[in-house]
Amino acid sequence: MPLATLAFTIATIWIFLHGSATPGHFFVGLVMAFFIIRFLKKSYYQDRTFFRIGSYFRYLRSFTWELLIANVQVLKIVLSPRLSIRPGIIPYKTVCKTPLGVTMLANSITLTPGTLSIDVSDDDETIFVHTLDIDHPDEVAEGIRKGLEEPIVGAVE
Amino acid sequence: MSEALAAVLLLGGSFFMLVASIGLIRLPDVYCRMHAATKATTFGMGGILLGASLIFQNAAVTTQALLAIFFLFLTAPVAAHLISRAAYKRGPDLCAETTHDEYGKYLEGQKAEEESPERYGDA
């Protein structure tokens, strides 16, 4: 998102935070946005493409669904009287190329079904995933590919 | 109606927090415990914050709740990632039930590469 749009977004969020939509508050928001952007410009990842809103929403929907399954699975494992888990670390080869894509994928993996990303290899190609209950490593990888990686590739790659 | 929904969200959120705490005690090693800690707390916290914003029905509160959820989902996995990575590199071993450990192989391969003299052609 271009920096000017970012400034307006921050000012709008400020208005909502404040709860009163007057031009004065919007101006205060813009001034704050100016300083925020000034301090954080170096670490801001500038995307050349504008929003791909449709793909973002598809990712969000897919992610929310996976999140729901994740929590029910953890619930079942934690509350079962006999703790039957078979944890392990498996490698996952990603097709994401950009730093943003890999970061989003690694974070999404941590938040979803029985998986936790431990490290990313130096060449940014393999994510090491700790899995709470491995029956078939291939199935785990397939789940990540279908549920998370494809929507992320659609949204930011 | 919205109060009932808020009640469900608050109770559900608290329930997931409880499950996370039980998981923290019951699961065998650091990595498994991180599963419980990241998932159930983000979900539980999300439920509680959404419930709170439903009760207040106020733009300011809702924005704050949504921003809190956003940043929670942004930061929780990063923390989990760093804790488990640091744990692997210098702390406790994986629990006895562990079946696969490809990360250990990767780290060993990396170490061997650093130590092998052939990499630089001479020496």
PDB file of C-alpha atoms in Angstrom:
ATOM      1  CA  MET A   1       0.000   0.000   0.000  1.00  0.00           C
ATOM      2  CA  PRO A   2       1.443   3.424  -0.898  1.00  0.00           C
ATOM      3  CA  LEU A   3       2.552   5.600   2.023  1.00  0.00           C
ATOM      4  CA  ALA A   4      -0.147   8.262   1.475  1.00  0.00           C
ATOM      5  CA  THR A   5      -2.885   5.615   1.630  1.00  0.00           C
ATOM      6  CA  LEU A   6      -1.255   4.214   4.756  1.00  0.00           C
ATOM      7  CA  ALA A   7      -1.360   7.663   6.380  1.00  0.00           C
ATOM      8  CA  PHE A   8      -5.071   8.016   5.616  1.00  0.00           C
ATOM      9  CA  THR A   9      -5.739   4.505   6.943  1.00  0.00           C
ATOM     10  CA  ILE A  10      -3.968   5.319  10.211  1.00  0.00           C
ATOM     11  CA  ALA A  11      -5.913   8.598  10.528  1.00  0.00           C
ATOM     12  CA  THR A  12      -9.190   6.728   9.938  1.00  0.00           C
ATOM     13  CA  ILE A  13      -8.313   4.129  12.567  1.00  0.00           C
ATOM     14  CA  TRP A  14      -7.530   6.995  14.954  1.00  0.00           C
ATOM     15  CA  ILE A  15     -10.996   8.458  14.395  1.00  0.00           C
ATOM     16  CA  PHE A  16     -12.583   5.095  15.169  1.00  0.00           C
ATOM     17  CA  LEU A  17     -10.412   4.743  18.268  1.00  0.00           C
ATOM     18  CA  HIS A  18     -11.517   8.146  19.425  1.00  0.00           C
ATOM     19  CA  GLY A  19     -15.160   7.560  18.638  1.00  0.00           C
ATOM     20  CA  SER A  20     -15.910  11.063  17.318  1.00  0.00           C
ATOM     21  CA  ALA A  21     -15.548  11.882  13.630  1.00  0.00           C
ATOM     22  CA  THR A  22     -14.593  15.558  13.470  1.00  0.00           C
ATOM     23  CA  PRO A  23     -12.126  17.111  10.984  1.00  0.00           C
ATOM     24  CA  GLY A  24      -9.943  18.127  13.925  1.00  0.00           C
ATOM     25  CA  HIS A  25      -9.484  14.542  15.075  1.00  0.00           C
ATOM     26  CA  PHE A  26      -8.785  13.431  11.544  1.00  0.00           C
ATOM     27  CA  PHE A  27      -6.067  16.066  11.356  1.00  0.00           C
ATOM     28  CA  VAL A  28      -4.563  14.857  14.646  1.00  0.00           C
ATOM     29  CA  GLY A  29      -4.615  11.352  13.184  1.00  0.00           C
ATOM     30  CA  LEU A  30      -2.781  12.545  10.081  1.00  0.00           C
ATOM     31  CA  VAL A  31      -0.101  14.261  12.163  1.00  0.00           C
ATOM     32  CA  MET A  32       0.408  11.072  14.147  1.00  0.00           C
ATOM     33  CA  ALA A  33       0.492   9.015  10.946  1.00  0.00           C
ATOM     34  CA  PHE A  34       3.238  11.324   9.675  1.00  0.00           C
ATOM     35  CA  PHE A  35       5.417  10.634  12.710  1.00  0.00           C
ATOM     36  CA  ILE A  36       4.645   6.896  12.739  1.00  0.00           C
ATOM     37  CA  ILE A  37       5.594   6.576   9.094  1.00  0.00           C
ATOM     38  CA  ARG A  38       8.709   8.682   9.593  1.00  0.00           C
ATOM     39  CA  PHE A  39       9.990   6.427  12.345  1.00  0.00           C
ATOM     40  CA  LEU A  40       8.994   3.109  10.821  1.00  0.00           C
ATOM     41  CA  LYS A  41       9.581   3.752   7.125  1.00  0.00           C
ATOM     42  CA  LYS A  42      12.761   1.669   6.964  1.00  0.00           C
ATOM     43  CA  SER A  43      11.088  -1.504   8.142  1.00  0.00           C
ATOM     44  CA  TYR A  44       7.910  -0.989   6.130  1.00  0.00           C
ATOM     45  CA  TYR A  45       7.513  -3.557   3.423  1.00  0.00           C
ATOM     46  CA  GLN A  46       6.399  -1.582   0.407  1.00  0.00           C
ATOM     47  CA  ASP A  47       4.129  -3.560  -1.845  1.00  0.00           C
ATOM     48  CA  ARG A  48       4.170  -2.472  -5.436  1.00  0.00           C
ATOM     49  CA  THR A  49       0.777  -3.959  -6.168  1.00  0.00           C
ATOM     50  CA  PHE A  50      -2.218  -2.335  -4.568  1.00  0.00           C
ATOM     51  CA  PHE A  51      -4.661  -4.303  -2.433  1.00  0.00           C
ATOM     52  CA  ARG A  52      -5.814  -7.609  -3.797  1.00  0.00           C
ATOM     53  CA  ILE A  53      -8.826  -7.451  -1.555  1.00  0.00           C
ATOM     54  CA  GLY A  54     -10.615 -10.530  -2.905  1.00  0.00           C
ATOM     55  CA  SER A  55      -7.583 -12.742  -2.346  1.00  0.00           C
ATOM     56  CA  TYR A  56      -7.013 -11.272   1.113  1.00  0.00           C
ATOM     57  CA  PHE A  57     -10.533 -12.173   2.083  1.00  0.00           C
ATOM     58  CA  ARG A  58     -10.152 -15.675   0.677  1.00  0.00           C
ATOM     59  CA  TYR A  59      -7.013 -16.076   2.797  1.00  0.00           C
ATOM     60  CA  LEU A  60      -8.801 -14.678   5.848  1.00  0.00           C
ATOM     61  CA  ARG A  61     -11.727 -17.048   5.398  1.00  0.00           C
ATOM     62  CA  SER A  62      -9.519 -20.086   4.870  1.00  0.00           C
ATOM     63  CA  PHE A  63      -7.366 -19.069   7.833  1.00  0.00           C
ATOM     64  CA  THR A  64     -10.340 -18.594  10.149  1.00  0.00           C
ATOM     65  CA  TRP A  65     -11.652 -22.028   9.234  1.00  0.00           C
ATOM     66  CA  GLU A  66      -8.264 -23.654   9.873  1.00  0.00           C
ATOM     67  CA  LEU A  67      -8.039 -21.767  13.159  1.00  0.00           C
ATOM     68  CA  LEU A  68     -11.362 -23.199  14.271  1.00  0.00           C
ATOM     69  CA  ILE A  69     -10.282 -26.758  13.453  1.00  0.00           C
ATOM     70  CA  ALA A  70      -6.961 -26.130  15.214  1.00  0.00           C
ATOM     71  CA  ASN A  71      -8.592 -25.164  18.435  1.00  0.00           C
ATOM     72  CA  VAL A  72     -11.031 -28.061  18.437  1.00  0.00           C
ATOM     73  CA  GLN A  73      -8.128 -30.457  17.794  1.00  0.00           C
ATOM     74  CA  VAL A  74      -5.997 -29.045  20.595  1.00  0.00           C
ATOM     75  CA  LEU A  75      -9.090 -29.186  22.817  1.00  0.00           C
ATOM     76  CA  LYS A  76      -9.605 -32.865  22.026  1.00  0.00           C
ATOM     77  CA  ILE A  77      -5.962 -33.744  22.632  1.00  0.00           C
ATOM     78  CA  VAL A  78      -5.675 -31.810  25.870  1.00  0.00           C
ATOM     79  CA  LEU A  79      -8.925 -33.044  27.384  1.00  0.00           C
ATOM     80  CA  SER A  80      -8.706 -36.717  26.380  1.00  0.00           C
ATOM     81  CA  PRO A  81      -8.132 -38.873  29.469  1.00  0.00           C
ATOM     82  CA  ARG A  82      -5.243 -40.740  27.879  1.00  0.00           C
ATOM     83  CA  LEU A  83      -2.798 -38.348  26.318  1.00  0.00           C
ATOM     84  CA  SER A  84      -2.156 -40.038  22.979  1.00  0.00           C
ATOM     85  CA  ILE A  85       0.193 -37.845  21.008  1.00  0.00           C
ATOM     86  CA  ARG A  86       2.993 -38.600  18.601  1.00  0.00           C
ATOM     87  CA  PRO A  87       4.871 -35.336  18.126  1.00  0.00           C
ATOM     88  CA  GLY A  88       7.667 -34.770  15.649  1.00  0.00           C
ATOM     89  CA  ILE A  89       9.396 -32.216  13.463  1.00  0.00           C
ATOM     90  CA  ILE A  90       8.915 -32.450   9.718  1.00  0.00           C
ATOM     91  CA  PRO A  91      10.276 -30.240   6.942  1.00  0.00           C
ATOM     92  CA  TYR A  92       7.867 -28.360   4.704  1.00  0.00           C
ATOM     93  CA  LYS A  93       9.016 -27.124   1.304  1.00  0.00           C
ATOM     94  CA  THR A  94       7.342 -23.832   0.501  1.00  0.00           C
ATOM     95  CA  VAL A  95       6.756 -22.227  -2.871  1.00  0.00           C
ATOM     96  CA  CYS A  96       6.532 -18.730  -1.364  1.00  0.00           C
ATOM     97  CA  LYS A  97       9.351 -16.547  -2.651  1.00  0.00           C
ATOM     98  CA  THR A  98       8.885 -13.173  -0.978  1.00  0.00           C
ATOM     99  CA  PRO A  99       9.853 -12.540   2.670  1.00  0.00           C
ATOM    100  CA  LEU A 100       6.279 -11.430   3.375  1.00  0.00           C
ATOM    101  CA  GLY A 101       4.858 -14.669   1.951  1.00  0.00           C
ATOM    102  CA  VAL A 102       7.209 -16.897   3.969  1.00  0.00           C
ATOM    103  CA  THR A 103       6.541 -14.912   7.145  1.00  0.00           C
ATOM    104  CA  MET A 104       2.781 -15.072   6.691  1.00  0.00           C
ATOM    105  CA  LEU A 105       2.925 -18.796   5.991  1.00  0.00           C
ATOM    106  CA  ALA A 106       5.151 -19.552   9.001  1.00  0.00           C
ATOM    107  CA  ASN A 107       2.914 -17.525  11.317  1.00  0.00           C
ATOM    108  CA  SER A 108      -0.262 -19.078   9.921  1.00  0.00           C
ATOM    109  CA  ILE A 109       1.210 -22.555  10.409  1.00  0.00           C
ATOM    110  CA  THR A 110       1.861 -21.770  14.064  1.00  0.00           C
ATOM    111  CA  LEU A 111      -1.735 -20.683  14.577  1.00  0.00           C
ATOM    112  CA  THR A 112      -3.416 -23.696  12.922  1.00  0.00           C
ATOM    113  CA  PRO A 113      -4.082 -27.475  13.351  1.00  0.00           C
ATOM    114  CA  GLY A 114      -1.539 -29.088  15.646  1.00  0.00           C
ATOM    115  CA  THR A 115       1.376 -27.435  13.863  1.00  0.00           C
ATOM    116  CA  LEU A 116       4.059 -25.021  15.040  1.00  0.00           C
ATOM    117  CA  SER A 117       6.829 -23.599  12.880  1.00  0.00           C
ATOM    118  CA  ILE A 118      10.170 -23.873  14.660  1.00  0.00           C
ATOM    119  CA  ASP A 119      12.610 -22.483  12.129  1.00  0.00           C
ATOM    120  CA  VAL A 120      13.058 -21.468   8.507  1.00  0.00           C
ATOM    121  CA  SER A 121      16.130 -22.746   6.669  1.00  0.00           C
ATOM    122  CA  ASP A 122      18.763 -20.244   5.533  1.00  0.00           C
ATOM    123  CA  ASP A 123      17.587 -20.327   1.920  1.00  0.00           C
ATOM    124  CA  ASP A 124      13.994 -19.530   2.962  1.00  0.00           C
ATOM    125  CA  GLU A 125      12.741 -22.663   1.238  1.00  0.00           C
ATOM    126  CA  THR A 126      12.040 -25.071   4.051  1.00  0.00           C
ATOM    127  CA  ILE A 127       9.951 -24.437   7.132  1.00  0.00           C
ATOM    128  CA  PHE A 128      10.482 -26.884   9.996  1.00  0.00           C
ATOM    129  CA  VAL A 129       7.112 -27.716  11.446  1.00  0.00           C
ATOM    130  CA  HIS A 130       6.547 -29.306  14.829  1.00  0.00           C
ATOM    131  CA  THR A 131       3.402 -31.410  14.677  1.00  0.00           C
ATOM    132  CA  LEU A 132       1.465 -32.550  17.714  1.00  0.00           C
ATOM    133  CA  ASP A 133       0.110 -35.763  16.239  1.00  0.00           C
ATOM    134  CA  ILE A 134       1.764 -37.263  13.175  1.00  0.00           C
ATOM    135  CA  ASP A 135       0.093 -40.156  11.452  1.00  0.00           C
ATOM    136  CA  HIS A 136       1.240 -39.391   7.953  1.00  0.00           C
ATOM    137  CA  PRO A 137       3.740 -36.574   7.330  1.00  0.00           C
ATOM    138  CA  ASP A 138       2.405 -36.236   3.771  1.00  0.00           C
ATOM    139  CA  GLU A 139      -1.112 -35.530   5.001  1.00  0.00           C
ATOM    140  CA  VAL A 140       0.129 -32.754   7.249  1.00  0.00           C
ATOM    141  CA  ALA A 141       2.011 -31.150   4.364  1.00  0.00           C
ATOM    142  CA  GLU A 142      -1.017 -31.519   2.102  1.00  0.00           C
ATOM    143  CA  GLY A 143      -3.204 -29.788   4.670  1.00  0.00           C
ATOM    144  CA  ILE A 144      -0.819 -26.838   4.896  1.00  0.00           C
ATOM    145  CA  ARG A 145      -0.596 -26.594   1.105  1.00  0.00           C
ATOM    146  CA  LYS A 146      -4.353 -26.623   0.553  1.00  0.00           C
ATOM    147  CA  GLY A 147      -5.526 -24.624   3.535  1.00  0.00           C
ATOM    148  CA  LEU A 148      -2.835 -21.986   3.924  1.00  0.00           C
ATOM    149  CA  GLU A 149      -0.187 -21.811   1.254  1.00  0.00           C
ATOM    150  CA  GLU A 150      -2.446 -21.527  -1.763  1.00  0.00           C
ATOM    151  CA  PRO A 151      -4.510 -18.629  -0.355  1.00  0.00           C
ATOM    152  CA  ILE A 152      -1.313 -16.840   0.738  1.00  0.00           C
ATOM    153  CA  VAL A 153       0.257 -17.235  -2.695  1.00  0.00           C
ATOM    154  CA  GLY A 154      -2.946 -15.794  -4.145  1.00  0.00           C
ATOM    155  CA  ALA A 155      -2.903 -12.823  -1.796  1.00  0.00           C
ATOM    156  CA  VAL A 156       0.695 -11.638  -1.580  1.00  0.00           C
ATOM    157  CA  GLU A 157       2.972 -13.450  -4.044  1.00  0.00           C
TER     158      GLU A 157
ATOM    159  CA  MET B   1     -29.902 -11.169  21.637  1.00  0.00           C
ATOM    160  CA  SER B   2     -26.524  -9.526  21.385  1.00  0.00           C
ATOM    161  CA  GLU B   3     -26.097  -9.992  25.117  1.00  0.00           C
ATOM    162  CA  ALA B   4     -26.651 -13.724  24.751  1.00  0.00           C
ATOM    163  CA  LEU B   5     -24.106 -13.846  21.937  1.00  0.00           C
ATOM    164  CA  ALA B   6     -21.661 -11.840  24.033  1.00  0.00           C
ATOM    165  CA  ALA B   7     -22.168 -14.281  26.915  1.00  0.00           C
ATOM    166  CA  VAL B   8     -21.461 -17.220  24.639  1.00  0.00           C
ATOM    167  CA  LEU B   9     -18.302 -15.541  23.330  1.00  0.00           C
ATOM    168  CA  LEU B  10     -17.054 -14.645  26.807  1.00  0.00           C
ATOM    169  CA  LEU B  11     -17.722 -18.121  28.198  1.00  0.00           C
ATOM    170  CA  GLY B  12     -16.236 -19.814  25.136  1.00  0.00           C
ATOM    171  CA  GLY B  13     -13.156 -17.606  25.320  1.00  0.00           C
ATOM    172  CA  SER B  14     -12.641 -18.327  29.004  1.00  0.00           C
ATOM    173  CA  PHE B  15     -13.132 -22.039  28.357  1.00  0.00           C
ATOM    174  CA  PHE B  16     -10.379 -22.023  25.734  1.00  0.00           C
ATOM    175  CA  MET B  17      -8.078 -20.194  28.132  1.00  0.00           C
ATOM    176  CA  LEU B  18      -8.773 -22.910  30.700  1.00  0.00           C
ATOM    177  CA  VAL B  19      -8.001 -25.616  28.138  1.00  0.00           C
ATOM    178  CA  ALA B  20      -4.731 -23.830  27.299  1.00  0.00           C
ATOM    179  CA  SER B  21      -3.745 -23.843  30.952  1.00  0.00           C
ATOM    180  CA  ILE B  22      -4.584 -27.541  31.357  1.00  0.00           C
ATOM    181  CA  GLY B  23      -2.633 -28.265  28.179  1.00  0.00           C
ATOM    182  CA  LEU B  24       0.347 -26.378  29.563  1.00  0.00           C
ATOM    183  CA  ILE B  25       0.427 -28.753  32.518  1.00  0.00           C
ATOM    184  CA  ARG B  26      -0.436 -32.014  30.766  1.00  0.00           C
ATOM    185  CA  LEU B  27       1.620 -31.933  27.571  1.00  0.00           C
ATOM    186  CA  PRO B  28       5.083 -33.483  27.818  1.00  0.00           C
ATOM    187  CA  ASP B  29       7.643 -31.028  26.388  1.00  0.00           C
ATOM    188  CA  VAL B  30       8.248 -27.365  25.502  1.00  0.00           C
ATOM    189  CA  TYR B  31       7.152 -27.708  21.892  1.00  0.00           C
ATOM    190  CA  CYS B  32       3.872 -29.453  22.642  1.00  0.00           C
ATOM    191  CA  ARG B  33       3.180 -26.904  25.344  1.00  0.00           C
ATOM    192  CA  MET B  34       3.703 -24.076  22.884  1.00  0.00           C
ATOM    193  CA  HIS B  35       0.876 -25.567  20.799  1.00  0.00           C
ATOM    194  CA  ALA B  36      -1.542 -25.174  23.682  1.00  0.00           C
ATOM    195  CA  ALA B  37      -0.189 -21.778  24.657  1.00  0.00           C
ATOM    196  CA  THR B  38      -0.405 -20.136  21.220  1.00  0.00           C
ATOM    197  CA  LYS B  39      -3.601 -21.610  19.874  1.00  0.00           C
ATOM    198  CA  ALA B  40      -5.957 -21.612  22.761  1.00  0.00           C
ATOM    199  CA  THR B  41      -4.865 -18.228  24.067  1.00  0.00           C
ATOM    200  CA  THR B  42      -5.229 -16.417  20.753  1.00  0.00           C
ATOM    201  CA  PHE B  43      -8.613 -18.025  20.235  1.00  0.00           C
ATOM    202  CA  GLY B  44      -9.722 -17.521  23.833  1.00  0.00           C
ATOM    203  CA  MET B  45      -8.530 -13.944  23.930  1.00  0.00           C
ATOM    204  CA  GLY B  46     -10.230 -13.284  20.577  1.00  0.00           C
ATOM    205  CA  GLY B  47     -13.523 -14.582  21.945  1.00  0.00           C
ATOM    206  CA  ILE B  48     -13.298 -12.504  25.116  1.00  0.00           C
ATOM    207  CA  LEU B  49     -12.432  -9.311  23.231  1.00  0.00           C
ATOM    208  CA  LEU B  50     -15.229  -9.825  20.690  1.00  0.00           C
ATOM    209  CA  GLY B  51     -17.658 -10.474  23.538  1.00  0.00           C
ATOM    210  CA  ALA B  52     -16.569  -7.280  25.269  1.00  0.00           C
ATOM    211  CA  SER B  53     -17.029  -5.221  22.098  1.00  0.00           C
ATOM    212  CA  LEU B  54     -20.521  -6.711  21.680  1.00  0.00           C
ATOM    213  CA  ILE B  55     -21.521  -5.637  25.183  1.00  0.00           C
ATOM    214  CA  PHE B  56     -20.281  -2.065  24.889  1.00  0.00           C
ATOM    215  CA  GLN B  57     -21.477  -1.504  21.288  1.00  0.00           C
ATOM    216  CA  ASN B  58     -19.242   1.515  20.985  1.00  0.00           C
ATOM    217  CA  ALA B  59     -17.032   2.366  17.996  1.00  0.00           C
ATOM    218  CA  ALA B  60     -14.007   3.170  20.147  1.00  0.00           C
ATOM    219  CA  VAL B  61     -14.196  -0.063  22.151  1.00  0.00           C
ATOM    220  CA  THR B  62     -14.795  -2.181  19.057  1.00  0.00           C
ATOM    221  CA  THR B  63     -11.819  -0.634  17.256  1.00  0.00           C
ATOM    222  CA  GLN B  64      -9.598  -1.223  20.253  1.00  0.00           C
ATOM    223  CA  ALA B  65     -10.771  -4.830  20.519  1.00  0.00           C
ATOM    224  CA  LEU B  66     -10.205  -5.481  16.808  1.00  0.00           C
ATOM    225  CA  LEU B  67      -6.737  -3.901  16.927  1.00  0.00           C
ATOM    226  CA  ALA B  68      -5.876  -5.965  20.005  1.00  0.00           C
ATOM    227  CA  ILE B  69      -6.971  -9.155  18.207  1.00  0.00           C
ATOM    228  CA  PHE B  70      -4.972  -8.175  15.122  1.00  0.00           C
ATOM    229  CA  PHE B  71      -1.772  -7.579  17.062  1.00  0.00           C
ATOM    230  CA  LEU B  72      -2.315 -10.669  19.191  1.00  0.00           C
ATOM    231  CA  PHE B  73      -2.488 -12.789  16.057  1.00  0.00           C
ATOM    232  CA  LEU B  74       0.557 -11.005  14.694  1.00  0.00           C
ATOM    233  CA  THR B  75       2.767 -11.404  17.765  1.00  0.00           C
ATOM    234  CA  ALA B  76       1.764 -14.742  19.337  1.00  0.00           C
ATOM    235  CA  PRO B  77       3.227 -16.936  16.552  1.00  0.00           C
ATOM    236  CA  VAL B  78       6.460 -14.912  16.467  1.00  0.00           C
ATOM    237  CA  ALA B  79       6.931 -15.421  20.199  1.00  0.00           C
ATOM    238  CA  ALA B  80       6.128 -19.138  19.903  1.00  0.00           C
ATOM    239  CA  HIS B  81       8.558 -19.455  17.009  1.00  0.00           C
ATOM    240  CA  LEU B  82      11.418 -17.799  18.924  1.00  0.00           C
ATOM    241  CA  ILE B  83      10.781 -19.660  22.175  1.00  0.00           C
ATOM    242  CA  SER B  84      10.686 -23.074  20.519  1.00  0.00           C
ATOM    243  CA  ARG B  85      13.727 -22.287  18.360  1.00  0.00           C
ATOM    244  CA  ALA B  86      15.747 -21.102  21.329  1.00  0.00           C
ATOM    245  CA  ALA B  87      14.577 -24.159  23.295  1.00  0.00           C
ATOM    246  CA  TYR B  88      15.739 -26.481  20.536  1.00  0.00           C
ATOM    247  CA  LYS B  89      19.149 -24.875  20.184  1.00  0.00           C
ATOM    248  CA  ARG B  90      20.169 -24.825  23.805  1.00  0.00           C
ATOM    249  CA  GLY B  91      17.618 -26.338  26.092  1.00  0.00           C
ATOM    250  CA  PRO B  92      15.511 -29.387  26.833  1.00  0.00           C
ATOM    251  CA  ASP B  93      15.278 -32.343  24.473  1.00  0.00           C
ATOM    252  CA  LEU B  94      12.223 -33.476  22.605  1.00  0.00           C
ATOM    253  CA  CYS B  95       9.998 -35.771  24.614  1.00  0.00           C
ATOM    254  CA  ALA B  96      10.295 -39.557  24.362  1.00  0.00           C
ATOM    255  CA  GLU B  97       7.156 -39.967  22.221  1.00  0.00           C
ATOM    256  CA  THR B  98       8.664 -37.938  19.362  1.00  0.00           C
ATOM    257  CA  THR B  99       8.686 -39.854  16.106  1.00  0.00           C
ATOM    258  CA  HIS B 100      10.330 -37.513  13.558  1.00  0.00           C
ATOM    259  CA  ASP B 101      13.112 -34.988  13.959  1.00  0.00           C
ATOM    260  CA  GLU B 102      14.132 -33.540  10.614  1.00  0.00           C
ATOM    261  CA  TYR B 103      15.218 -30.244  12.143  1.00  0.00           C
ATOM    262  CA  GLY B 104      17.976 -31.941  14.138  1.00  0.00           C
ATOM    263  CA  LYS B 105      19.269 -33.517  10.924  1.00  0.00           C
ATOM    264  CA  TYR B 106      19.221 -30.138   9.208  1.00  0.00           C
ATOM    265  CA  LEU B 107      21.191 -28.482  12.011  1.00  0.00           C
ATOM    266  CA  GLU B 108      23.735 -31.314  12.004  1.00  0.00           C
ATOM    267  CA  GLY B 109      24.141 -30.999   8.256  1.00  0.00           C
ATOM    268  CA  GLN B 110      24.710 -27.286   8.622  1.00  0.00           C
ATOM    269  CA  LYS B 111      27.288 -27.829  11.346  1.00  0.00           C
ATOM    270  CA  ALA B 112      29.129 -30.434   9.296  1.00  0.00           C
ATOM    271  CA  GLU B 113      29.222 -28.042   6.368  1.00  0.00           C
ATOM    272  CA  GLU B 114      30.738 -25.300   8.470  1.00  0.00           C
ATOM    273  CA  GLU B 115      33.420 -27.593   9.834  1.00  0.00           C
ATOM    274  CA  SER B 116      34.379 -29.337   6.609  1.00  0.00           C
ATOM    275  CA  PRO B 117      37.519 -27.852   5.033  1.00  0.00           C
ATOM    276  CA  GLU B 118      36.565 -28.906   1.477  1.00  0.00           C
ATOM    277  CA  ARG B 119      34.051 -26.113   1.367  1.00  0.00           C
ATOM    278  CA  TYR B 120      36.766 -23.552   0.800  1.00  0.00           C
ATOM    279  CA  GLY B 121      38.653 -25.597  -1.748  1.00  0.00           C
ATOM    280  CA  ASP B 122      41.954 -25.705   0.143  1.00  0.00           C
ATOM    281  CA  ALA B 123      43.233 -26.256   3.709  1.00  0.00           C
TER     282      ALA B 123
END
